[in-house]
mmCIF file of C-alpha atoms in Angstrom:
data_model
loop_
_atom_site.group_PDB
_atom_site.id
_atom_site.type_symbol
_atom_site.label_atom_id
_atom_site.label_comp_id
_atom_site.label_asym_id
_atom_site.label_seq_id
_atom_site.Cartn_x
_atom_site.Cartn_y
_atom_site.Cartn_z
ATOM 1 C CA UNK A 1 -20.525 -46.457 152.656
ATOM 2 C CA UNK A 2 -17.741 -48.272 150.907
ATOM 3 C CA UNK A 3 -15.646 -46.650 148.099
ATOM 4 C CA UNK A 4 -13.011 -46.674 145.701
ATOM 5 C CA UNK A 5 -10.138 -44.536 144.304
ATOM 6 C CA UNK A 6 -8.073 -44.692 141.448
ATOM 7 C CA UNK A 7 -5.800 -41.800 142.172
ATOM 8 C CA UNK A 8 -4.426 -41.739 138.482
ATOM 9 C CA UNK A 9 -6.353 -41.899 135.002
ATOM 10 C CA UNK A 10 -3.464 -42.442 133.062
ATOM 11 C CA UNK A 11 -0.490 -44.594 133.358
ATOM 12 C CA UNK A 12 1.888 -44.739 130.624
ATOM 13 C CA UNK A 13 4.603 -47.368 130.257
ATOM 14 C CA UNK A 14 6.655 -48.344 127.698
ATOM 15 C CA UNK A 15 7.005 -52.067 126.646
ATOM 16 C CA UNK A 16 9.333 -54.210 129.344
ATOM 17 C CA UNK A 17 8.899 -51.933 131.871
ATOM 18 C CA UNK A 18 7.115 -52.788 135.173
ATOM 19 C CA UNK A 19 3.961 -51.356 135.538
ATOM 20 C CA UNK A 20 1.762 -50.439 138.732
ATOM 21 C CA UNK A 21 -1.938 -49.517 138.734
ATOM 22 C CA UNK A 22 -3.195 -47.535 142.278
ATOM 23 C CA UNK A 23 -5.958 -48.276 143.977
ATOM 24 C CA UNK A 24 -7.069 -47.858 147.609
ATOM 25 C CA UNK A 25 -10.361 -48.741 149.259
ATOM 26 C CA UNK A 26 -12.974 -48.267 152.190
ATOM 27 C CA UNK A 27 -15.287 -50.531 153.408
ATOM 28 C CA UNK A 28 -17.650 -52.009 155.890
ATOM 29 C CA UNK A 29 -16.562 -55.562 157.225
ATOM 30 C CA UNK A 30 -13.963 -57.878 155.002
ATOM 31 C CA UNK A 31 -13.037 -56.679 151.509
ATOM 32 C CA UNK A 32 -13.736 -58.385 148.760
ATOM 33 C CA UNK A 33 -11.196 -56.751 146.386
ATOM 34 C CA UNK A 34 -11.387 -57.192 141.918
ATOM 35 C CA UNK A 35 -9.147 -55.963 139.298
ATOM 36 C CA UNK A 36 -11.288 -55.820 135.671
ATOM 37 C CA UNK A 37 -9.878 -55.014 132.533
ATOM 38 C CA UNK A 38 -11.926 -53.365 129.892
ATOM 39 C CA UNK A 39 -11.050 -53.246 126.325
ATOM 40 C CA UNK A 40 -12.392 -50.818 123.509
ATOM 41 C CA UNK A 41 -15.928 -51.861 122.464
ATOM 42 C CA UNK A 42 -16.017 -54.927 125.298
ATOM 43 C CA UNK A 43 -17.445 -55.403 128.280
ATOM 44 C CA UNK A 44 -15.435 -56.014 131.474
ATOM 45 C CA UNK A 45 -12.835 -59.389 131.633
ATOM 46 C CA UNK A 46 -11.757 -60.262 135.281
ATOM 47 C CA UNK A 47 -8.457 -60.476 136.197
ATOM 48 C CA UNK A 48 -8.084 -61.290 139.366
ATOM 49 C CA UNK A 49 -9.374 -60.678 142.893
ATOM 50 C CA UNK A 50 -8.671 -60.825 146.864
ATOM 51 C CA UNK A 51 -10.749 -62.992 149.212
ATOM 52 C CA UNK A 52 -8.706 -63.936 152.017
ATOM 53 C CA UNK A 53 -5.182 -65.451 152.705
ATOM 54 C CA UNK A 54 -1.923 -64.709 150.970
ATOM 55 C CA UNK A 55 -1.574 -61.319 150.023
ATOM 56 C CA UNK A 56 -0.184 -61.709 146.829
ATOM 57 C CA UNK A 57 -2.541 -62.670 144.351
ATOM 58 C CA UNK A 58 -1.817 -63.864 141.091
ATOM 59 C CA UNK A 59 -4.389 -63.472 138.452
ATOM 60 C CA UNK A 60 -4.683 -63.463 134.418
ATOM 61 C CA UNK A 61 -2.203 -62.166 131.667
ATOM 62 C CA UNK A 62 0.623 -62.548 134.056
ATOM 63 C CA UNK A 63 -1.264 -59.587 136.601
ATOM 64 C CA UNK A 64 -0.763 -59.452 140.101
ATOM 65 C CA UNK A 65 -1.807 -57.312 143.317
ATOM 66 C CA UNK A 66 -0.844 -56.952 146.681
ATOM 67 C CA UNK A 67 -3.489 -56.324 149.318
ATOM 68 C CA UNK A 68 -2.224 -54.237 152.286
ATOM 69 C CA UNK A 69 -4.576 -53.918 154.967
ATOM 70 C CA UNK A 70 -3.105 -51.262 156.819
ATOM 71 C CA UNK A 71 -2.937 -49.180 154.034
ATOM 72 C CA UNK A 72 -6.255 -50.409 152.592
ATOM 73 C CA UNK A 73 -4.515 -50.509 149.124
ATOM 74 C CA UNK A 74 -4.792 -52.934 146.461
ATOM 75 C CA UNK A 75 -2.482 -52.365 143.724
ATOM 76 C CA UNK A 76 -2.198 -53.951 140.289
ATOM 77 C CA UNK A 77 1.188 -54.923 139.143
ATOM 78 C CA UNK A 78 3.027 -56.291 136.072
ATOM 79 C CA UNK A 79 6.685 -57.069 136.066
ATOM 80 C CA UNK A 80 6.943 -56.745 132.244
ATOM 81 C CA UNK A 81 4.143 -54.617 130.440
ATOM 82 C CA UNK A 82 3.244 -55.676 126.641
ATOM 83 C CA UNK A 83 1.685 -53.231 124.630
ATOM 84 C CA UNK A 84 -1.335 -55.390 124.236
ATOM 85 C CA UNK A 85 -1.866 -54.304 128.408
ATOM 86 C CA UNK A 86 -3.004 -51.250 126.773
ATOM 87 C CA UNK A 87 -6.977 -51.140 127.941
ATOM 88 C CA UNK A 88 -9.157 -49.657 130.697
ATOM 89 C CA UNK A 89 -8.462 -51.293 134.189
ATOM 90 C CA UNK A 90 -11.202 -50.914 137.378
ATOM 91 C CA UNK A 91 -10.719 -51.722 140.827
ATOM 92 C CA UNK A 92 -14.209 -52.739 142.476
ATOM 93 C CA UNK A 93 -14.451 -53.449 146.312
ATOM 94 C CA UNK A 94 -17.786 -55.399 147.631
ATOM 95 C CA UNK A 95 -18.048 -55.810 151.377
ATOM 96 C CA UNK A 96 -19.239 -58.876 153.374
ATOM 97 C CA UNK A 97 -22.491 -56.390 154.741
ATOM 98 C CA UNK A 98 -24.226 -54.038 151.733
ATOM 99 C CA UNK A 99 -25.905 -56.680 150.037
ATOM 100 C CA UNK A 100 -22.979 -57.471 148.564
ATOM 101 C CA UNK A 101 -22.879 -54.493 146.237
ATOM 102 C CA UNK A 102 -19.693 -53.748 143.829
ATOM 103 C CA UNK A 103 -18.550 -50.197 144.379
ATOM 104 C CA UNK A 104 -16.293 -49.675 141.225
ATOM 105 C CA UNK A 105 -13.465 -47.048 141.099
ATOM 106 C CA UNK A 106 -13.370 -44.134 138.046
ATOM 107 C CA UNK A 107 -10.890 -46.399 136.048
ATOM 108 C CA UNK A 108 -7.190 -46.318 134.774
ATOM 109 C CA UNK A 109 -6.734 -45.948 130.965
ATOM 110 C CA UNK A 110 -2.631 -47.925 130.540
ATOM 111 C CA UNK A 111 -0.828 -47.355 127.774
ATOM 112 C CA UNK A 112 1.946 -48.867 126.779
ATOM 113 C CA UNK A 113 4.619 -47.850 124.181
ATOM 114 C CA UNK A 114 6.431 -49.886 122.293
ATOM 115 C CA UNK B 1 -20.678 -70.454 123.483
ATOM 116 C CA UNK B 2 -21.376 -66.812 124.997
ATOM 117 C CA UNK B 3 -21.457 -66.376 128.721
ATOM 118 C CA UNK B 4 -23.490 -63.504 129.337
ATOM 119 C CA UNK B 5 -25.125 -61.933 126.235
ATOM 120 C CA UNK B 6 -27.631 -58.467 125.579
ATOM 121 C CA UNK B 7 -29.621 -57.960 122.271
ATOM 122 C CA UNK B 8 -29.439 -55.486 120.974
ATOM 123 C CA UNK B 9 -25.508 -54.443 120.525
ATOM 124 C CA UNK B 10 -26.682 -50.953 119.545
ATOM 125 C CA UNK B 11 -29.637 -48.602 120.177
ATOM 126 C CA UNK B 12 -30.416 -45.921 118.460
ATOM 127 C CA UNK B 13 -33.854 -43.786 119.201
ATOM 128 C CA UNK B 14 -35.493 -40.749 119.791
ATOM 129 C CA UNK B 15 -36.233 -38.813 123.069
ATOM 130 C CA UNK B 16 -39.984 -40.089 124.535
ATOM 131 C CA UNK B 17 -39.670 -43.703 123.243
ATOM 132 C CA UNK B 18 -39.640 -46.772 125.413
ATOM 133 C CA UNK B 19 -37.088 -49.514 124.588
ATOM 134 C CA UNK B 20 -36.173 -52.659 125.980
ATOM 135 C CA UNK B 21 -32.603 -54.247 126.588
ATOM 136 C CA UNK B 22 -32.182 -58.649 127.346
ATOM 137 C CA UNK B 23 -29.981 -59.941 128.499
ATOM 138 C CA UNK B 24 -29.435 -63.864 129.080
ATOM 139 C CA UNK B 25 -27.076 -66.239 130.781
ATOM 140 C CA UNK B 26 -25.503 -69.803 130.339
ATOM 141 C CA UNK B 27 -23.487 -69.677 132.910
ATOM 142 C CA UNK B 28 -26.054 -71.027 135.567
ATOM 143 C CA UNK B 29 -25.837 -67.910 138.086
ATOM 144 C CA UNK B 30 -27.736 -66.912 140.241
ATOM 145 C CA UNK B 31 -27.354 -63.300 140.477
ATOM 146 C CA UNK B 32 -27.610 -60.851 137.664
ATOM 147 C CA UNK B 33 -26.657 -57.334 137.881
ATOM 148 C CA UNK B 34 -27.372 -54.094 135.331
ATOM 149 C CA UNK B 35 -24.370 -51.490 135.283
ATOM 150 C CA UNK B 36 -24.980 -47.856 133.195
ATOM 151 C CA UNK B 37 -21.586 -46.995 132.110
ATOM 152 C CA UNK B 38 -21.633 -43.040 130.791
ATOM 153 C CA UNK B 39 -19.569 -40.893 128.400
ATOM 154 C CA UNK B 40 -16.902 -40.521 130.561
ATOM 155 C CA UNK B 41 -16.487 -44.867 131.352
ATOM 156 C CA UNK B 42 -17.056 -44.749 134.669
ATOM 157 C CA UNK B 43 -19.272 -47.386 135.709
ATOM 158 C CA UNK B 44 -22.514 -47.571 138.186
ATOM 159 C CA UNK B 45 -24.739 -50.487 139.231
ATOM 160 C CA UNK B 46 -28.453 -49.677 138.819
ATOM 161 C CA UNK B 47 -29.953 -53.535 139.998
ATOM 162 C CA UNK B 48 -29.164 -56.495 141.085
ATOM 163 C CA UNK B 49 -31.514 -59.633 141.178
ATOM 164 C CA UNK B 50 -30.923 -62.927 142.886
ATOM 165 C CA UNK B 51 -33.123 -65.638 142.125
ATOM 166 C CA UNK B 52 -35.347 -63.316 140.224
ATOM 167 C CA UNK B 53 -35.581 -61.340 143.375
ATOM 168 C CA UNK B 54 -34.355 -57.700 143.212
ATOM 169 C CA UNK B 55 -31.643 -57.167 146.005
ATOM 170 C CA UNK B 56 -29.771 -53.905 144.648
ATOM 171 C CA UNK B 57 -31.504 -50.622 143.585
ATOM 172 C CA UNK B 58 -29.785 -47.590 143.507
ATOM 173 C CA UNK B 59 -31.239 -44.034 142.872
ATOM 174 C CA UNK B 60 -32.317 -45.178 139.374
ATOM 175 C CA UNK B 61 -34.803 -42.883 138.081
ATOM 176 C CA UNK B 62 -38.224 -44.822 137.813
ATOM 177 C CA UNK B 63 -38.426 -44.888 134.341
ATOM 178 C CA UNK B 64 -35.755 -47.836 134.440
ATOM 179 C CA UNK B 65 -37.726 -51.171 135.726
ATOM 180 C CA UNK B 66 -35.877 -54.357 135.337
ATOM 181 C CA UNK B 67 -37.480 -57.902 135.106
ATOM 182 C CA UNK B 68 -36.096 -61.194 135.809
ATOM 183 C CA UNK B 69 -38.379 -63.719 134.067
ATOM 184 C CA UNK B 70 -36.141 -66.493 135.611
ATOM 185 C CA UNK B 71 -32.857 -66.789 136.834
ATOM 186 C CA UNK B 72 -30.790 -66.879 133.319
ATOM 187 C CA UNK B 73 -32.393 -63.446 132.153
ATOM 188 C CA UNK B 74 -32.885 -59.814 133.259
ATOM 189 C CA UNK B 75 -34.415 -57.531 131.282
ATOM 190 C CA UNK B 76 -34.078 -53.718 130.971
ATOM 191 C CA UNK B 77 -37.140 -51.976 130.170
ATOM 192 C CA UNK B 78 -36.802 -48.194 129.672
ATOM 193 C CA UNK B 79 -39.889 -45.829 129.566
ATOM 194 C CA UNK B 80 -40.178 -42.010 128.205
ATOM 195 C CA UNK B 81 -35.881 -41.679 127.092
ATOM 196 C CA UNK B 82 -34.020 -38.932 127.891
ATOM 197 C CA UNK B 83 -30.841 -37.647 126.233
ATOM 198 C CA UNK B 84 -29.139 -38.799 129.778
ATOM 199 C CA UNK B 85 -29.896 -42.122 129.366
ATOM 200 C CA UNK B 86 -27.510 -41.892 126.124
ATOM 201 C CA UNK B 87 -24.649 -44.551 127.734
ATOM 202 C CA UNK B 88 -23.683 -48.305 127.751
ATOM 203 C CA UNK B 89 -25.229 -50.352 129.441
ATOM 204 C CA UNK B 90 -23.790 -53.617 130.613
ATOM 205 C CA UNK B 91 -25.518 -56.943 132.035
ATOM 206 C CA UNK B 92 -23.543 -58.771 134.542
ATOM 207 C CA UNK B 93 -23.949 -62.062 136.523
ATOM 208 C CA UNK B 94 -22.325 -64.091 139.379
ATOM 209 C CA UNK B 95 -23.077 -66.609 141.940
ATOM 210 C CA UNK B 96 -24.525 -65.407 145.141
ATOM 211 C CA UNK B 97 -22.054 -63.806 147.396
ATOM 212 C CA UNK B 98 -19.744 -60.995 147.800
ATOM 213 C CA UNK B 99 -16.294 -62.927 147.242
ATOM 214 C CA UNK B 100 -17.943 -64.283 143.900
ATOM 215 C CA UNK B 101 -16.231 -62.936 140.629
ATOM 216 C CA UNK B 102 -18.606 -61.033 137.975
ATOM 217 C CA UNK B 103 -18.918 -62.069 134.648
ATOM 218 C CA UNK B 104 -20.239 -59.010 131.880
ATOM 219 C CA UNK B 105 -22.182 -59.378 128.708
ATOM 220 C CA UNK B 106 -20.770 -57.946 125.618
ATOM 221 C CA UNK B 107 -22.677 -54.449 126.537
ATOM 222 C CA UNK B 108 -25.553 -51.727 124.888
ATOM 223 C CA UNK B 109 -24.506 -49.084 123.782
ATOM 224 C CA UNK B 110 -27.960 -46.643 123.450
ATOM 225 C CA UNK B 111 -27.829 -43.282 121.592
ATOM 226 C CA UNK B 112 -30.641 -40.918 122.592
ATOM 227 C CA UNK B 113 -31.458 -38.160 120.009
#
């Protein structure tokens, strides 16, 4: 069975600041990892996602995330939060076996001060 | 021009009734997911087709039956609703394949009373 967690439902930040959002994974086979973002009253944007390769990955709105394999982690990181950041952001893994079936995690609500 | 989008925005109706949810997309995909996301925003897949084939069904009670008349739509058809089926509900499609990224309608939000 493959799952998610998103040890923290809040982060707060204020504006400049860097900002991290956790999130660890298990799963069958190769991960497939996503970062959404989810603002009031919308359905889910993506951001960005791991397939394979560099470990850094670089995605929308100036987001990135680091997969670590050995800690099967895949953090979402911003070097300079704006208060427009402010939203609902999920991590979803989908294995290479399953059917490929997205397993999402509970979600972190950011907020950022100004 | 909208990617991925589900008539109606909002659903409001009593407990017993049977209602329907579409949802359509331009974006040439062929996979097409439904997601129930409750009170509390976390989010669940209930089906996934591909190529109007259903690939993905979790433990969705059987009231729920979704329909894919071809691959650019994939309906929700809801029979007898409950007060638990009070959530939003949000379409979803991709290409085939695990790596490929998901792209969500606009979402339903259904009140049961």
């Amino acid at each position: 069975a493959q799952s998610v967690a998103q040890p923290e439902d809040q982060v707060n930040v204020a504006e400049g600041n860097p900002l991290t959002v956790k999130c660890t994974y298990s799963v069958s086979g190769n991960p497939y990892l996503f970062w959404y973002v989810q603002y009031p009253n919308r359905g889910l944007q993506f951001l960005l996602k791991y397939i394979t390769g560099d470990n850094l990955v670089k995605g929308s709105y100036g987001f990135e995330a680091e997969f670590n394999k050995s800690q099967t982690s895949f953090h979402l990181k911003k070097p300079s939060a704006l208060v427009s950041d402010s939203a609902l952001y999920f991590c979803a893994v989908r294995g290479d076996t399953n059917a490929g079936k997205s397993t999402f995690g509970d979600g972190t609500t950011l907020t950022v001060k100004p | 021009d909208t990617a991925v989008s589900q008539t109606p925005k909002y659903l409001v109706t009593q407990m017993g009734n049977d209602k329907s949810i579409k949802c359509e997309q331009n974006l040439g995909h062929d996979t097409m997911y439904w997601y129930k996301q409750d009170s509390k925003k976390f989010l669940k897949i209930m089906f996934s087709y591909n190529n109007k084939e259903l690939i993905i069904n979790e433990t969705v009670p059987n009231r729920f039956s979704p329909k894919s008349p071809d691959k650019a739509h994939l309906n929700l058809h809801i029979n007898s609703l409950e007060l638990g089926d009070s959530a939003v509900y949000f379409c979803a499609s991709s290409h085939a394949g695990p790596q490929e990224t998901q792209y969500f309608g606009p979402g339903t939000r259904l009140l049961v009373l």
